[in-house]
CSV table of C-alpha atoms in Angstrom, one decimal:
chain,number,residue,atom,x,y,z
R,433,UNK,CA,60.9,72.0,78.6
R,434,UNK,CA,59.9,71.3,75.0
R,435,UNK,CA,57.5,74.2,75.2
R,436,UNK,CA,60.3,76.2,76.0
R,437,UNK,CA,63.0,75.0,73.5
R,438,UNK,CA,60.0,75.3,70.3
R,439,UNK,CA,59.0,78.9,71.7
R,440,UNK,CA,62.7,79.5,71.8
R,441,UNK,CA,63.1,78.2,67.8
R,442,UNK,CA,59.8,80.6,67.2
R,443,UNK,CA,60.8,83.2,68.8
R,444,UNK,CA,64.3,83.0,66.7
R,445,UNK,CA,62.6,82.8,63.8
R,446,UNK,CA,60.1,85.4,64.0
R,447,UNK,CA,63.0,87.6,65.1
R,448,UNK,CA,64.8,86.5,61.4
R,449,UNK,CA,61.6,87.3,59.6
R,450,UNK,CA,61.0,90.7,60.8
R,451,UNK,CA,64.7,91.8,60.0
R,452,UNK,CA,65.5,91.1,56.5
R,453,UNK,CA,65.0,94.7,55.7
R,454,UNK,CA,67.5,96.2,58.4
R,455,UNK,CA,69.9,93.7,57.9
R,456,UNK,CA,69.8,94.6,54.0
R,457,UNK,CA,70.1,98.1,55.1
R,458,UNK,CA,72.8,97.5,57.4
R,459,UNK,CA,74.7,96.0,55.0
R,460,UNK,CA,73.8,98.2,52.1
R,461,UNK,CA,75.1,100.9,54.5
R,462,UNK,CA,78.6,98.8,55.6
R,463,UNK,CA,77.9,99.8,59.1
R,464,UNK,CA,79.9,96.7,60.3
R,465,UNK,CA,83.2,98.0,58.2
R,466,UNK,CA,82.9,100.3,61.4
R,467,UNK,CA,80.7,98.1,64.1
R,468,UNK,CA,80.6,94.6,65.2
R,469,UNK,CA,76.9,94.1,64.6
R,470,UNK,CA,75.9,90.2,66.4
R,471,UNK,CA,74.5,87.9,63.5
R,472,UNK,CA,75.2,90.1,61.0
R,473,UNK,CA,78.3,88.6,58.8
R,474,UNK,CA,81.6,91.2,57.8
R,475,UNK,CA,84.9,92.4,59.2
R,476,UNK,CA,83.7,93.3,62.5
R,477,UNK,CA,85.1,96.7,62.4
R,478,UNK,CA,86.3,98.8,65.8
R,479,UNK,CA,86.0,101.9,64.1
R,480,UNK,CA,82.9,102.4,66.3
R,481,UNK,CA,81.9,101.1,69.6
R,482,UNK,CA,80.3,97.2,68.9
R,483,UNK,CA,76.4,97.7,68.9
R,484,UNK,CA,76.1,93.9,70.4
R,485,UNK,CA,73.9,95.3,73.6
R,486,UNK,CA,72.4,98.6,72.8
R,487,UNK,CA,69.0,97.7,74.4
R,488,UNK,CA,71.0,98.1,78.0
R,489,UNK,CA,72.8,100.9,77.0
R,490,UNK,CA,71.5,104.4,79.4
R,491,UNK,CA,73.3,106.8,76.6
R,492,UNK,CA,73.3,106.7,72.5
R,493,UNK,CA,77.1,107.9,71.8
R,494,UNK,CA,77.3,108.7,75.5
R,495,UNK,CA,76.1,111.8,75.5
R,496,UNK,CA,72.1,111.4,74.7
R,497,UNK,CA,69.2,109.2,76.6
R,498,UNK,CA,69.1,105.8,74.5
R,499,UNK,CA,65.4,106.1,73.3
R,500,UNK,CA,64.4,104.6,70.3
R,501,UNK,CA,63.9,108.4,68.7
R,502,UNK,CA,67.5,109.6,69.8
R,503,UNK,CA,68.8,106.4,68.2
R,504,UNK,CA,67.5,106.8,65.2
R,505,UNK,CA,68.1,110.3,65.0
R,506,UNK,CA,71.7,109.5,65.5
R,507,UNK,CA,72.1,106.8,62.9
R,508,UNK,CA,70.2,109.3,61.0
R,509,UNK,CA,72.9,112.6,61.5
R,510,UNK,CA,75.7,111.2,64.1
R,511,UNK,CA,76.2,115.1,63.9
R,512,UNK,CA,72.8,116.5,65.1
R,513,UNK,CA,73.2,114.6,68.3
R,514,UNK,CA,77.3,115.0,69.0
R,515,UNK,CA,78.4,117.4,67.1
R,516,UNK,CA,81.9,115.9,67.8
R,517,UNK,CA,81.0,112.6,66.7
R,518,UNK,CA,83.5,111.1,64.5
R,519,UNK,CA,80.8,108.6,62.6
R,520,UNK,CA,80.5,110.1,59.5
R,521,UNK,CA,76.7,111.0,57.7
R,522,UNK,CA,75.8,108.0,55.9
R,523,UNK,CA,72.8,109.8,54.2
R,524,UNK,CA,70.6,107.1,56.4
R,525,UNK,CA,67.3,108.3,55.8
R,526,UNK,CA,64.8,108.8,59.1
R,527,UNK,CA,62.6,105.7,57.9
R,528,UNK,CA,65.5,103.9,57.4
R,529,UNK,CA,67.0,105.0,60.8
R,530,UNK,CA,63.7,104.0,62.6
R,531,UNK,CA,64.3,100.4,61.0
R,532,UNK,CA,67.6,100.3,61.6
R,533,UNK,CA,67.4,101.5,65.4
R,534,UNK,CA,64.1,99.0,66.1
R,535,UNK,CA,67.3,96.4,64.9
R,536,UNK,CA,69.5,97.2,67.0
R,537,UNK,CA,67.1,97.7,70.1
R,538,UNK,CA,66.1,94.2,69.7
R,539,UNK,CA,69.9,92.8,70.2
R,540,UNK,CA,71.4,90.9,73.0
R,541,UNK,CA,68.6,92.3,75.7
Z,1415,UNK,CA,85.8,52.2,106.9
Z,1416,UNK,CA,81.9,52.4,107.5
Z,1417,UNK,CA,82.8,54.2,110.7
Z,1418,UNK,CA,85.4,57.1,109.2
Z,1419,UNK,CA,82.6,57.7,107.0
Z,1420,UNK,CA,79.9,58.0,109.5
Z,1421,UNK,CA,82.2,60.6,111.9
Z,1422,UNK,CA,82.6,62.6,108.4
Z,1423,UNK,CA,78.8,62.2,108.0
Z,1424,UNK,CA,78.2,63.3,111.7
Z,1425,UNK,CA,80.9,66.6,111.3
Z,1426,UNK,CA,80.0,67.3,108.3
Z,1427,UNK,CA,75.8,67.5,109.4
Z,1428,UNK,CA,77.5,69.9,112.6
Z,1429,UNK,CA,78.7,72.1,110.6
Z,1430,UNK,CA,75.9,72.5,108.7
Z,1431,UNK,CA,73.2,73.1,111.6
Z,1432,UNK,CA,76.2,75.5,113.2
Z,1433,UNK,CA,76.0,77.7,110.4
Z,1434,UNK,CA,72.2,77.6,109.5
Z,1435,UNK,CA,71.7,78.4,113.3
Z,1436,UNK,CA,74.2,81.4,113.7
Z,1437,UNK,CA,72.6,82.6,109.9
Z,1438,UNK,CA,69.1,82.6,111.8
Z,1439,UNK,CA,70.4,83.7,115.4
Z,1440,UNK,CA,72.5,86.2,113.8
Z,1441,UNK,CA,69.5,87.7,111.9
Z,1442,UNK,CA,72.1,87.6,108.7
Z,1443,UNK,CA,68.9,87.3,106.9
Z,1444,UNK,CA,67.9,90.7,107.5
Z,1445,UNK,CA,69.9,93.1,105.5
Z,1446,UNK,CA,67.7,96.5,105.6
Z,1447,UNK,CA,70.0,99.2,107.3
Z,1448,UNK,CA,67.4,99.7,110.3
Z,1449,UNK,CA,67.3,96.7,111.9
Z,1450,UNK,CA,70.9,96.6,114.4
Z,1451,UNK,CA,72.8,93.2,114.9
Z,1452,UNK,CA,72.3,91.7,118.1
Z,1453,UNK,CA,74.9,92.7,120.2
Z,1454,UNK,CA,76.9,88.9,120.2
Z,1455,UNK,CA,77.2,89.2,115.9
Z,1456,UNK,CA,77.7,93.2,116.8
Z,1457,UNK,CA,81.0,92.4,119.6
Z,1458,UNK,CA,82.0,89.5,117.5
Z,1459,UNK,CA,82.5,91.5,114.4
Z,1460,UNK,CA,84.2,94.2,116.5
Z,1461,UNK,CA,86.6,92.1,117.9
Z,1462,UNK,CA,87.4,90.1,114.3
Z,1463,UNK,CA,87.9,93.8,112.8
Z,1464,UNK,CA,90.2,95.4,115.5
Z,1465,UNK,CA,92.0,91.9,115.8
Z,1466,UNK,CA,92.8,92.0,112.2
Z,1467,UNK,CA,93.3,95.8,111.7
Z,1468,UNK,CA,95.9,95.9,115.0
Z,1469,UNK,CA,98.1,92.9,113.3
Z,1470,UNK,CA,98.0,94.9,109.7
Z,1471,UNK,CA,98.5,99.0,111.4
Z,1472,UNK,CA,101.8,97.5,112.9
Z,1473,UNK,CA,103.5,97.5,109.4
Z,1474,UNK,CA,101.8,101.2,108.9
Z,1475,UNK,CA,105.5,103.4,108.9
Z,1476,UNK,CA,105.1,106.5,111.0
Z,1477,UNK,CA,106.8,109.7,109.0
Z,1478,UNK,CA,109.4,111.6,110.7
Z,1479,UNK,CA,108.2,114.3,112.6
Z,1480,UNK,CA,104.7,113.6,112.8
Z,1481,UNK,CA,102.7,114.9,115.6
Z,1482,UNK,CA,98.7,115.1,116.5
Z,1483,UNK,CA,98.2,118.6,115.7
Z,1484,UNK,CA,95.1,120.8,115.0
Z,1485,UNK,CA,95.6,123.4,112.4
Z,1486,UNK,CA,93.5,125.2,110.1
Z,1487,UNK,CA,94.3,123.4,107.1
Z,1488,UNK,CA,93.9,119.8,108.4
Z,1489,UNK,CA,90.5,121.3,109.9
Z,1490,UNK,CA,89.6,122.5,106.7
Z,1491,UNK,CA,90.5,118.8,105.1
Z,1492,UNK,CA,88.9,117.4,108.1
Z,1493,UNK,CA,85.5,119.2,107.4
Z,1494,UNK,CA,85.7,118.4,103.1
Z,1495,UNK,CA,86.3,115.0,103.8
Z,1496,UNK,CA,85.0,113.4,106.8
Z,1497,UNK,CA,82.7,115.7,108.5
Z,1498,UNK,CA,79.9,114.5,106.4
Z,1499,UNK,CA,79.8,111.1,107.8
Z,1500,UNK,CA,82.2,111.0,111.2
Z,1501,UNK,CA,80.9,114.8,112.4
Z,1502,UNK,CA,83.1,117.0,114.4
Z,1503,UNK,CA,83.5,118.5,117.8
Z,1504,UNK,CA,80.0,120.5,118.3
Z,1505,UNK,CA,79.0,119.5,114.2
Z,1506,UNK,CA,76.5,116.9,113.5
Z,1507,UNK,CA,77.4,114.3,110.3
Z,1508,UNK,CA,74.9,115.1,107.4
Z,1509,UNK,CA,71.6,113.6,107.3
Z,1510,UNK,CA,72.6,111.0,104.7
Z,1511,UNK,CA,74.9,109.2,107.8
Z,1512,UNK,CA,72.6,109.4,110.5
Z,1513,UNK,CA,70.8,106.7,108.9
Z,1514,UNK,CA,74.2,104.1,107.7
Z,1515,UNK,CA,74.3,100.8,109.4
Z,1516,UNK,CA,77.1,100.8,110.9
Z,1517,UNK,CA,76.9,104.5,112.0
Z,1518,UNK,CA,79.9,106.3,111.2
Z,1519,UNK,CA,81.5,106.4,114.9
Z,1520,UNK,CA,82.8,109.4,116.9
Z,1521,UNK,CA,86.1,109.9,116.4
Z,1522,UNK,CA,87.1,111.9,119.4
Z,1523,UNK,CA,86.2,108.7,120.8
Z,1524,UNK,CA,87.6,106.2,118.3
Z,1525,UNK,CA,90.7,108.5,118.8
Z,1526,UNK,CA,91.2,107.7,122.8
Z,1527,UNK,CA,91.2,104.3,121.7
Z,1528,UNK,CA,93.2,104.1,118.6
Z,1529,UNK,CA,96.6,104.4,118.1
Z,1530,UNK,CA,97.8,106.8,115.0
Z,1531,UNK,CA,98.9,103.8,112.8
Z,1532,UNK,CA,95.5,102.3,113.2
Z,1533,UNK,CA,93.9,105.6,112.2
Z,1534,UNK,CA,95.8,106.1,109.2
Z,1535,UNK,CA,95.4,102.8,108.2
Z,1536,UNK,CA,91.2,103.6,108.1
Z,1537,UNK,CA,91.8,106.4,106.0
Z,1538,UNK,CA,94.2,104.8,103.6
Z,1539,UNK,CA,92.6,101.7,102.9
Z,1540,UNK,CA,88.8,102.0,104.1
Z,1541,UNK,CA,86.5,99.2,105.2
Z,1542,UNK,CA,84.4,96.6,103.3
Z,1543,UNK,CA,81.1,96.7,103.6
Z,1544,UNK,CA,81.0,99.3,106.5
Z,1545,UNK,CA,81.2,102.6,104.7
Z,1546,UNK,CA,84.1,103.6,105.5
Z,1547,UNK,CA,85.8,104.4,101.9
Z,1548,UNK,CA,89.5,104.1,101.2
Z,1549,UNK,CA,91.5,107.0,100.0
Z,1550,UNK,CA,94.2,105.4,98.9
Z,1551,UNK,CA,95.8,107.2,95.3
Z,1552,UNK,CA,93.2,110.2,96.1
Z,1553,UNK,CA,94.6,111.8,98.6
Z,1554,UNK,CA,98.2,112.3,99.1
Z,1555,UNK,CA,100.2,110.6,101.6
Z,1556,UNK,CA,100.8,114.2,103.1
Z,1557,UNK,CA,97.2,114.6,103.6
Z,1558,UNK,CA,96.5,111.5,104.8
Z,1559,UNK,CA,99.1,112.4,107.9
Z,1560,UNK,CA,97.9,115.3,108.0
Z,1561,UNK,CA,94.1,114.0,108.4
Z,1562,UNK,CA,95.5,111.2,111.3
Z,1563,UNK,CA,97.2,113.7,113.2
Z,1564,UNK,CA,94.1,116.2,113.3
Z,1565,UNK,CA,92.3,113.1,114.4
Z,1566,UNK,CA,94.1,112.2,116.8
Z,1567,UNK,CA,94.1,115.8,118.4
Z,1568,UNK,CA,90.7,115.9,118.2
Z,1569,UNK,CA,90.0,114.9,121.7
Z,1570,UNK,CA,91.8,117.9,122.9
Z,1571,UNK,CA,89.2,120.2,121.0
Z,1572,UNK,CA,86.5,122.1,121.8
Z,1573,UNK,CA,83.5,123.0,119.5
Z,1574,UNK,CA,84.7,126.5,119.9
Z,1575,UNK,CA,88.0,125.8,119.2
Z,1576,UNK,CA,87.0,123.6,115.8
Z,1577,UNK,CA,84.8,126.3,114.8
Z,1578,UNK,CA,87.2,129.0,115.0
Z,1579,UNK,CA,89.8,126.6,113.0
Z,1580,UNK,CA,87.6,126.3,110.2
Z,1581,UNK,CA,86.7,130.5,110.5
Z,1582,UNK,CA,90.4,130.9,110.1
Z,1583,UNK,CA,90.9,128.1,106.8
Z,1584,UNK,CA,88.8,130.0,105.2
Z,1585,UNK,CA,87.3,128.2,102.2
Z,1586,UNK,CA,87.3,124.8,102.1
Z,1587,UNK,CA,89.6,123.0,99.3
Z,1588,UNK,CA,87.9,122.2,96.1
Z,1589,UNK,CA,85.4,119.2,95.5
Z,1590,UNK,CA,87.6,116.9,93.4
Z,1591,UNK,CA,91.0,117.9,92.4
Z,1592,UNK,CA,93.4,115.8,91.1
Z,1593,UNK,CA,96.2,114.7,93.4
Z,1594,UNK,CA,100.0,114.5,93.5
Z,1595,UNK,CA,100.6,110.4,93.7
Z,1596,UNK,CA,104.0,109.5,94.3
Z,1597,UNK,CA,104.9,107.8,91.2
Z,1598,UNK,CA,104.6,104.0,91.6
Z,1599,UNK,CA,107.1,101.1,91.1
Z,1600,UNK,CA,107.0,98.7,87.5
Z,1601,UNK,CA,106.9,101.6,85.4
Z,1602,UNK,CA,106.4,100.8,81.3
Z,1603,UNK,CA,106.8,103.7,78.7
Z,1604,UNK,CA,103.0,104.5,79.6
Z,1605,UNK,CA,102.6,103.4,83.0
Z,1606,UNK,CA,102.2,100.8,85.4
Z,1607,UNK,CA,99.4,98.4,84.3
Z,1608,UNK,CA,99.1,97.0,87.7
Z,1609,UNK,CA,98.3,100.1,89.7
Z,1610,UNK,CA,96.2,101.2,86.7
Z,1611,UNK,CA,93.8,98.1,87.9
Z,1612,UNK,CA,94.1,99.3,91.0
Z,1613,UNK,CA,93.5,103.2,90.6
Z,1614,UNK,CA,90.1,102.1,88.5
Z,1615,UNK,CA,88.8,100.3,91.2
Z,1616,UNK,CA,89.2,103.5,93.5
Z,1617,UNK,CA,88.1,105.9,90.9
Z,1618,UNK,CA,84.4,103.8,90.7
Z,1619,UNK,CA,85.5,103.5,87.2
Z,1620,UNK,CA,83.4,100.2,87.7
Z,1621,UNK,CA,80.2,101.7,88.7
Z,1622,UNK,CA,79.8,102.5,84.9
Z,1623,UNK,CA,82.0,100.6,82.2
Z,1624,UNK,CA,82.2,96.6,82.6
Z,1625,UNK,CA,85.7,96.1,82.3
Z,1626,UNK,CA,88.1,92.9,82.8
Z,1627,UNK,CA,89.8,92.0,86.0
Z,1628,UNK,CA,87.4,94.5,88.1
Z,1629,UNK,CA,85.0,93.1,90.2
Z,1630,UNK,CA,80.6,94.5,90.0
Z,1631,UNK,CA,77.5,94.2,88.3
Z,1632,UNK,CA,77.2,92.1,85.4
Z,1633,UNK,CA,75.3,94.4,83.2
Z,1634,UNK,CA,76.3,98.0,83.2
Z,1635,UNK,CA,76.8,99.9,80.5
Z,1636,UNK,CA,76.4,103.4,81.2
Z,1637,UNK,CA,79.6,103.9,79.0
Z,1638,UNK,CA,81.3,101.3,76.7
Z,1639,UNK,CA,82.9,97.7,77.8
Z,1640,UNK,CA,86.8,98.8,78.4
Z,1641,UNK,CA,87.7,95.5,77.1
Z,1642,UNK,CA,88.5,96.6,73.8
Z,1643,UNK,CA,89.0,100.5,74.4
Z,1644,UNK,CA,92.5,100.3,73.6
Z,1645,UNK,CA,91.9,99.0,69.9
Z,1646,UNK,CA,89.1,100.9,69.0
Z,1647,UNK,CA,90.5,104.3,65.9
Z,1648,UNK,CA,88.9,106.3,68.6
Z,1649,UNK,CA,87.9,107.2,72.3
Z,1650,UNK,CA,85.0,107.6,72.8
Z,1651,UNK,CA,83.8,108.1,69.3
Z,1652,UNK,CA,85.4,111.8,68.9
Z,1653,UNK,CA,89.2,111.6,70.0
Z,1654,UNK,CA,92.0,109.5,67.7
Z,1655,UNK,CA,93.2,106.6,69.5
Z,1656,UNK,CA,96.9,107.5,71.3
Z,1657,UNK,CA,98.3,107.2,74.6
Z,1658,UNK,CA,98.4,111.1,75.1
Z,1659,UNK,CA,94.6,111.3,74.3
Z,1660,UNK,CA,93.5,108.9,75.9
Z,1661,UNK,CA,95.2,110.0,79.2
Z,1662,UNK,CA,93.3,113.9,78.1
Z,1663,UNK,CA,90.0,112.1,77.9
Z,1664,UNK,CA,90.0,109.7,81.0
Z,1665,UNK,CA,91.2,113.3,83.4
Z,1666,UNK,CA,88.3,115.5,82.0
Z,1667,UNK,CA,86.5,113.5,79.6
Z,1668,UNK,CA,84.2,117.1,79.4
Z,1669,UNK,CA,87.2,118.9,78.1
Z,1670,UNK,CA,86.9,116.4,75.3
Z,1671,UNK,CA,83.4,116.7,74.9
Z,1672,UNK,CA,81.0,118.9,76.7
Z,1673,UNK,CA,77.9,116.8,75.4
Z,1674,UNK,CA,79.5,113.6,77.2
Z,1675,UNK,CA,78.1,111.6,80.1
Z,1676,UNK,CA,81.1,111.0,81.5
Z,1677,UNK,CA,82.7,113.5,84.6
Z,1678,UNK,CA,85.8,114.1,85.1
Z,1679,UNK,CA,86.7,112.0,88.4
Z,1680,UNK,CA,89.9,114.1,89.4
Z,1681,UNK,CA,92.2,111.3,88.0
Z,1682,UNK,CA,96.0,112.5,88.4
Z,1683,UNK,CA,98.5,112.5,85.4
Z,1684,UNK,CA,100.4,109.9,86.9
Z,1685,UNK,CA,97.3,107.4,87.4
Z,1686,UNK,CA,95.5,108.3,84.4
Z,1687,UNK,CA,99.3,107.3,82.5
Z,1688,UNK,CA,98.3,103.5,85.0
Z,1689,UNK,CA,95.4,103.4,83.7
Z,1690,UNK,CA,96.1,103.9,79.9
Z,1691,UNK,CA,98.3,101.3,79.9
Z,1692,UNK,CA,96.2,98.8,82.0
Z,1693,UNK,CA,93.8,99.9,79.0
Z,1694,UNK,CA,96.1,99.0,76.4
Z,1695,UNK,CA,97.1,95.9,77.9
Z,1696,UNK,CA,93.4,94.4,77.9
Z,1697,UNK,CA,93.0,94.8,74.3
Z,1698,UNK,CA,93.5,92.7,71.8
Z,1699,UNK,CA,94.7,94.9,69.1
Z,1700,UNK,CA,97.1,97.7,71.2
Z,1701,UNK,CA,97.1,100.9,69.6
Z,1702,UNK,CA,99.4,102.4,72.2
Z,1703,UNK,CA,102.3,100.6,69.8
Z,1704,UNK,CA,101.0,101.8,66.8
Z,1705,UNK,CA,102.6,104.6,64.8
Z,1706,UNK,CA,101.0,108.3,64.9
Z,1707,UNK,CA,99.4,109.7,62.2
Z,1708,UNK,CA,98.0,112.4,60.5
Z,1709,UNK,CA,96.1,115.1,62.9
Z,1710,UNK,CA,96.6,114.0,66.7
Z,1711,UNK,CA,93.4,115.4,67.3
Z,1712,UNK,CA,91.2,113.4,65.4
């Protein structure tokens, strides 16, 4: 039990240490003026769908496989995949996208 | 005092052993589709079923001049719609049902034994955990008379006579179409938010979206959470949030856009209006009140 609970704290903090930089991109980028993002503080927008369990979700946008390529590609140029899409081009470069997606992917489970 | 408790004790412990001994009789353990009841679970269930389904089919009101007929067109609904599982005079069911546990039964046979309420009942509502789907708000009310009479004349046909019924229907009607549903009671300005519950449950809206009050799988997410559809600037990320669009989207979502994963499910006007509002009404920010703006489209 107390193996569990300090793997748990580990694991938690681990997860906080390997995110600073997508959260600082996240909120450099005010996706959650549009997205309720979990952990990440700000308006909790419904502009956009709430990215709190994207690691169970089958489609990105619901039209394209969620892989962590599409997803990136996506946050990257909404456009490229959905040509319909109404999230704007934030300029998100792909590095920044692959971040950004890895993130995401690593929410809720 | 002691003894009370020691009777309670005693039925309670009878019980018990009663239902852990007809689980383990009963083979209720066994849930693969190959392995048959024995027949005491098999005739027990029978006899619970038709019990209950003869006390509910009395309500079931019989339309004016109804009559078991056989005619092309109820042949030709009869063969879309229930050949696949139930066969038909001189047609086997399709592979898929030879293998259902129950077996989809005859219904020549089920028809000798059932009276025409009882029949339409089947269709209408369907039954849990057999099969045996409900058609209720998918097919019209018409149809559904018109499928119970055809049943019910089905003893009286030959294979050569169903054959040349479905020779002179020509084609078959189409895969999904949306239906005419007689317009329900408790109507809003958008629709009934009751029977919008009710027409997502019988439109397997739940096989893909979570959404609030409907029963299934706690982590699907093939589309979005409905939860908050109704207070989200747009539907399904391309279409401005109104009543009038979201009714477009949920009857051909592909209409909206090609590119999306959701079908079109042959939702009517009239229960894609339900639906809406049963939407709206989950949300916690209704933008079916809110004042239009700008482009409708967008």
């Amino acid at each position: 039990m107390r193996l569990q609970a300090l793997t748990l704290v580990l694991a938690l903090a681990a997860c906080d240490e390997a995110d600073p930089e997508a959260r600082a991109l996240v909120a450099r980028y005010g996706c959650v003026s549009c997205h309720e993002i979990p952990n990440v503080p700000g308006p909790r927008g419904n502009s956009g769908p709430p990215l709190t369990h994207m690691p169970r979700q089958v489609y990105v946008a619901g039209v394209a496989p969620n892989t962590p390529e599409v997803l990136a590609r996506f946050i990257a140029d909404p456009q490229a995949i959905d040509p319909r899409s109404a999230m704007p081009d934030l300029g998100v470069s792909a590095e920044e996208a692959r971040i950004i997606a890895g993130f995401l992917l690593g929410i809720g489970g | 005092m002691r003894r009370s408790r020691r009777i309670l004790g005693i039925g309670l412990a009878a019980i018990l052993l009663a239902g852990a001994a007809v689980f383990s009789l009963g083979e209720f353990y066994n849930l693969t589709a190959i392995r048959q009841h024995p027949l005491w679970v098999f005739r027990g269930i029978a006899l619970g079923r038709d019990a209950l389904i003869g006390m509910e089919a009395e309500y079931v009101a019989v339309p004016d001049g109804f009559e078991l007929r056989a005619d092309p067109a109820s042949a030709a609904l009869y063969q879309k719609h229930c050949a696949q599982c139930h066969g038909a005079p001189g047609v086997a069911a399709e592979e898929f049902a030879l293998g259902m546990m129950p077996v989809p039964s005859n219904l020549a046979a089920a028809a000798k034994r059932r009276p025409a309420q009882e029949v339409y009942w089947f269709i209408r509502y369907g039954l849990k955990m057999s099969g045996m789907p409900a058609w209720d708000m998918r097919m019209s009310e018409a149809d559904m008379w018109r499928l119970t009479g055809f049943v019910g004349a089905m003893p009286g046909l030959s294979p050569a006579a169903y054959a040349e019924l479905l020779e002179q229907a020509g084609e078959l009607p189409d895969a999904i179409r949306p239906v005419a549903v007689e317009a329900g009671p408790l109507k809003t300005a958008i629709g009934s938010v009751e029977r919008g519950r009710a027409a997502m449950q019988v439109h397997a809206c739940r096989s893909c979206h979570l959404i609030p009050g409907i029963v299934g799988a706690p982590d699907v997410f093939v589309g979005p959470p409905l939860d908050e559809a109704g207070g989200r600037a747009y539907i399904a990320g391309v279409l401005r949030n109104t009543p009038d669009n979201m009714v477009r989207w949920i009857m051909d979502p592909q209409a909206v856009d090609p590119l999306s994963a959701m079908p079109s499910l042959g939702v009517s006007e009239a229960l894609a209006r339900d639906m809406a509002a049963y939407l709206y009404s989950l949300s916690s920010l209704d933008r079916s009140k809110a004042e239009p703006e700008g482009d409708e489209d967008r």
